[in-house]
Amino acid sequence: AHTGTTPIECWYPLGVVGSSALTTGTLVIGTMYAMPFVAPGDRASPTLDRLAVEVTTLAVLGNARLGIYSPTSATNLYPSALVIDAGAVATTAAGMVAATISQALTPGALYYAVILVDVAPIVRAGNNQLHTILGFPSTGGTTPYWGITVAQAYGALPSTFTAGGAAQTAAPRPVLFGRYSA
């Protein structure tokens, strides 16, 4: 650290690329949203110490469950094993709500940031500046798949991602944020 300088706290929108402004979106109760992201390759051991969502319009008596999954394999990108269930954060106030974690990630590895809600908050969401890791629909078009959604009752995240999910191009495209400590 440099003498006389103040460290800047940085939140990284997991799975978002480009420098376009973000938007908002209303999450659906009973839907688990999984957004792919790649752990930074410029750190020997990237460690997330926070996982967060920005609530733009509060949801009275609401909670969001946050977590991370790994893909099935290098050729099957469907989310599979739970890496961490970060627990629940209250969505009862607007602003960044974060879970404190300590999760080391493999540099350059693919992961999924996941959110599941018990009410329908409006959260920070992406436009089309999302990773195209999952590609585009076979019909073509201008919008890549931004993530995978699946029906899931609210509660602890399952140890294996729920089967039967579908790749999504339509809104909402929730954005989860991570803060790296190392």
mmCIF file of C-alpha atoms in Angstrom, residues 4-124:
data_model
loop_
_atom_site.group_PDB
_atom_site.id
_atom_site.type_symbol
_atom_site.label_atom_id
_atom_site.label_comp_id
_atom_site.label_asym_id
_atom_site.label_seq_id
_atom_site.Cartn_x
_atom_site.Cartn_y
_atom_site.Cartn_z
ATOM 1 C CA GLY A 4 -1.347 8.396 2.289
ATOM 2 C CA THR A 5 -3.658 6.548 -0.082
ATOM 3 C CA THR A 6 -7.091 5.142 0.629
ATOM 4 C CA PRO A 7 -7.933 1.698 -0.727
ATOM 5 C CA ILE A 8 -10.890 1.620 -3.085
ATOM 6 C CA GLU A 9 -13.512 -1.046 -2.522
ATOM 7 C CA CYS A 10 -14.448 -2.614 -5.851
ATOM 8 C CA TRP A 11 -17.465 -4.782 -6.618
ATOM 9 C CA TYR A 12 -17.171 -6.828 -9.788
ATOM 10 C CA PRO A 13 -20.362 -7.653 -11.716
ATOM 11 C CA LEU A 14 -19.887 -11.383 -12.203
ATOM 12 C CA GLY A 15 -20.495 -12.422 -15.799
ATOM 13 C CA VAL A 16 -20.840 -8.911 -17.233
ATOM 14 C CA VAL A 17 -18.492 -7.639 -19.921
ATOM 15 C CA GLY A 18 -18.225 -4.303 -21.656
ATOM 16 C CA SER A 19 -18.833 -0.906 -20.137
ATOM 17 C CA SER A 20 -22.497 -0.348 -20.823
ATOM 18 C CA ALA A 21 -24.841 0.888 -18.109
ATOM 19 C CA LEU A 22 -26.857 -1.715 -16.236
ATOM 20 C CA THR A 23 -30.640 -1.725 -15.894
ATOM 21 C CA THR A 24 -33.124 -3.318 -13.448
ATOM 22 C CA GLY A 25 -35.336 -6.392 -13.446
ATOM 23 C CA THR A 26 -37.935 -8.092 -11.258
ATOM 24 C CA LEU A 27 -37.012 -11.585 -10.102
ATOM 25 C CA VAL A 28 -39.578 -14.398 -10.111
ATOM 26 C CA ILE A 29 -40.306 -16.333 -6.910
ATOM 27 C CA GLY A 30 -39.474 -20.021 -7.245
ATOM 28 C CA THR A 31 -36.878 -19.484 -9.975
ATOM 29 C CA MET A 32 -33.155 -20.070 -9.489
ATOM 30 C CA TYR A 33 -31.031 -17.832 -11.744
ATOM 31 C CA ALA A 34 -27.499 -18.976 -12.641
ATOM 32 C CA MET A 35 -25.127 -16.572 -14.440
ATOM 33 C CA PRO A 36 -21.759 -17.858 -15.734
ATOM 34 C CA PHE A 37 -18.537 -16.068 -14.871
ATOM 35 C CA VAL A 38 -14.835 -16.823 -15.149
ATOM 36 C CA ALA A 39 -12.581 -16.451 -12.095
ATOM 37 C CA PRO A 40 -9.795 -13.941 -12.740
ATOM 38 C CA GLY A 41 -6.666 -15.530 -14.157
ATOM 39 C CA ASP A 42 -4.395 -12.693 -13.014
ATOM 40 C CA ARG A 43 -4.416 -13.773 -9.364
ATOM 41 C CA ALA A 44 -2.622 -16.814 -7.962
ATOM 42 C CA SER A 45 -5.672 -17.715 -5.876
ATOM 43 C CA PRO A 46 -8.688 -15.459 -6.439
ATOM 44 C CA THR A 47 -10.757 -15.477 -3.254
ATOM 45 C CA LEU A 48 -14.223 -13.960 -3.034
ATOM 46 C CA ASP A 49 -14.935 -12.422 0.365
ATOM 47 C CA ARG A 50 -18.382 -11.064 -0.547
ATOM 48 C CA LEU A 51 -21.217 -12.145 -2.828
ATOM 49 C CA ALA A 52 -23.911 -9.509 -3.346
ATOM 50 C CA VAL A 53 -26.960 -8.310 -5.209
ATOM 51 C CA GLU A 54 -28.072 -4.708 -5.581
ATOM 52 C CA VAL A 55 -31.713 -4.282 -4.604
ATOM 53 C CA THR A 56 -33.150 -1.278 -6.450
ATOM 54 C CA THR A 57 -36.711 -1.591 -5.144
ATOM 55 C CA LEU A 58 -37.121 -3.369 -1.840
ATOM 56 C CA ALA A 59 -39.254 -6.430 -1.267
ATOM 57 C CA VAL A 60 -41.001 -6.311 2.101
ATOM 58 C CA LEU A 61 -40.043 -9.262 4.329
ATOM 59 C CA GLY A 62 -37.973 -10.710 1.512
ATOM 60 C CA ASN A 63 -34.763 -12.680 1.243
ATOM 61 C CA ALA A 64 -32.383 -13.699 -1.497
ATOM 62 C CA ARG A 65 -30.241 -16.809 -1.280
ATOM 63 C CA LEU A 66 -26.838 -16.422 -2.986
ATOM 64 C CA GLY A 67 -24.346 -19.056 -4.028
ATOM 65 C CA ILE A 68 -21.860 -20.429 -6.539
ATOM 66 C CA TYR A 69 -21.938 -23.628 -8.610
ATOM 67 C CA SER A 70 -19.359 -25.242 -10.868
ATOM 68 C CA PRO A 71 -20.243 -26.628 -14.317
ATOM 69 C CA THR A 72 -20.712 -30.336 -14.967
ATOM 70 C CA SER A 73 -17.538 -30.553 -17.093
ATOM 71 C CA ALA A 74 -15.443 -28.650 -19.633
ATOM 72 C CA THR A 75 -17.809 -29.824 -22.382
ATOM 73 C CA ASN A 76 -21.103 -29.855 -20.456
ATOM 74 C CA LEU A 77 -21.564 -26.335 -19.123
ATOM 75 C CA TYR A 78 -24.792 -27.032 -17.189
ATOM 76 C CA PRO A 79 -24.312 -26.041 -13.516
ATOM 77 C CA SER A 80 -23.622 -29.039 -11.303
ATOM 78 C CA ALA A 81 -21.895 -29.101 -7.900
ATOM 79 C CA LEU A 82 -22.555 -26.474 -5.246
ATOM 80 C CA VAL A 83 -19.319 -24.637 -4.444
ATOM 81 C CA ILE A 84 -20.806 -22.441 -1.713
ATOM 82 C CA ASP A 85 -24.218 -21.539 -0.365
ATOM 83 C CA ALA A 86 -23.540 -18.018 0.907
ATOM 84 C CA GLY A 87 -26.809 -17.972 2.829
ATOM 85 C CA ALA A 88 -29.674 -15.521 2.794
ATOM 86 C CA VAL A 89 -29.494 -11.739 2.583
ATOM 87 C CA ALA A 90 -32.481 -9.497 3.293
ATOM 88 C CA THR A 91 -34.034 -7.678 0.338
ATOM 89 C CA THR A 92 -35.967 -5.348 2.648
ATOM 90 C CA ALA A 93 -33.910 -2.245 1.853
ATOM 91 C CA ALA A 94 -32.589 -0.778 -1.359
ATOM 92 C CA GLY A 95 -28.850 -0.941 -1.988
ATOM 93 C CA MET A 96 -26.080 -3.501 -2.138
ATOM 94 C CA VAL A 97 -26.817 -6.470 0.122
ATOM 95 C CA ALA A 98 -23.927 -8.854 0.633
ATOM 96 C CA ALA A 99 -23.115 -12.203 2.165
ATOM 97 C CA THR A 100 -19.690 -12.527 3.774
ATOM 98 C CA ILE A 101 -17.831 -15.565 2.465
ATOM 99 C CA SER A 102 -14.281 -16.799 1.986
ATOM 100 C CA GLN A 103 -14.251 -18.853 -1.192
ATOM 101 C CA ALA A 104 -11.064 -19.541 -3.140
ATOM 102 C CA LEU A 105 -11.635 -20.038 -6.851
ATOM 103 C CA THR A 106 -9.482 -21.686 -9.490
ATOM 104 C CA PRO A 107 -7.958 -18.995 -11.746
ATOM 105 C CA GLY A 108 -9.535 -19.043 -15.211
ATOM 106 C CA ALA A 109 -12.224 -21.566 -14.203
ATOM 107 C CA LEU A 110 -15.894 -21.267 -15.086
ATOM 108 C CA TYR A 111 -18.443 -20.850 -12.276
ATOM 109 C CA TYR A 112 -22.083 -19.832 -11.917
ATOM 110 C CA ALA A 113 -23.258 -17.089 -9.555
ATOM 111 C CA VAL A 114 -26.749 -18.036 -8.347
ATOM 112 C CA ILE A 115 -29.682 -16.202 -6.783
ATOM 113 C CA LEU A 116 -32.997 -17.550 -5.484
ATOM 114 C CA VAL A 117 -35.642 -15.308 -3.886
ATOM 115 C CA ASP A 118 -38.669 -15.816 -1.635
ATOM 116 C CA VAL A 119 -40.376 -12.584 -2.790
ATOM 117 C CA ALA A 120 -40.052 -10.564 -6.005
ATOM 118 C CA PRO A 121 -37.528 -7.732 -5.537
ATOM 119 C CA ILE A 122 -36.377 -5.479 -8.330
ATOM 120 C CA VAL A 123 -32.599 -5.854 -8.648
ATOM 121 C CA ARG A 124 -29.726 -4.558 -10.736
#
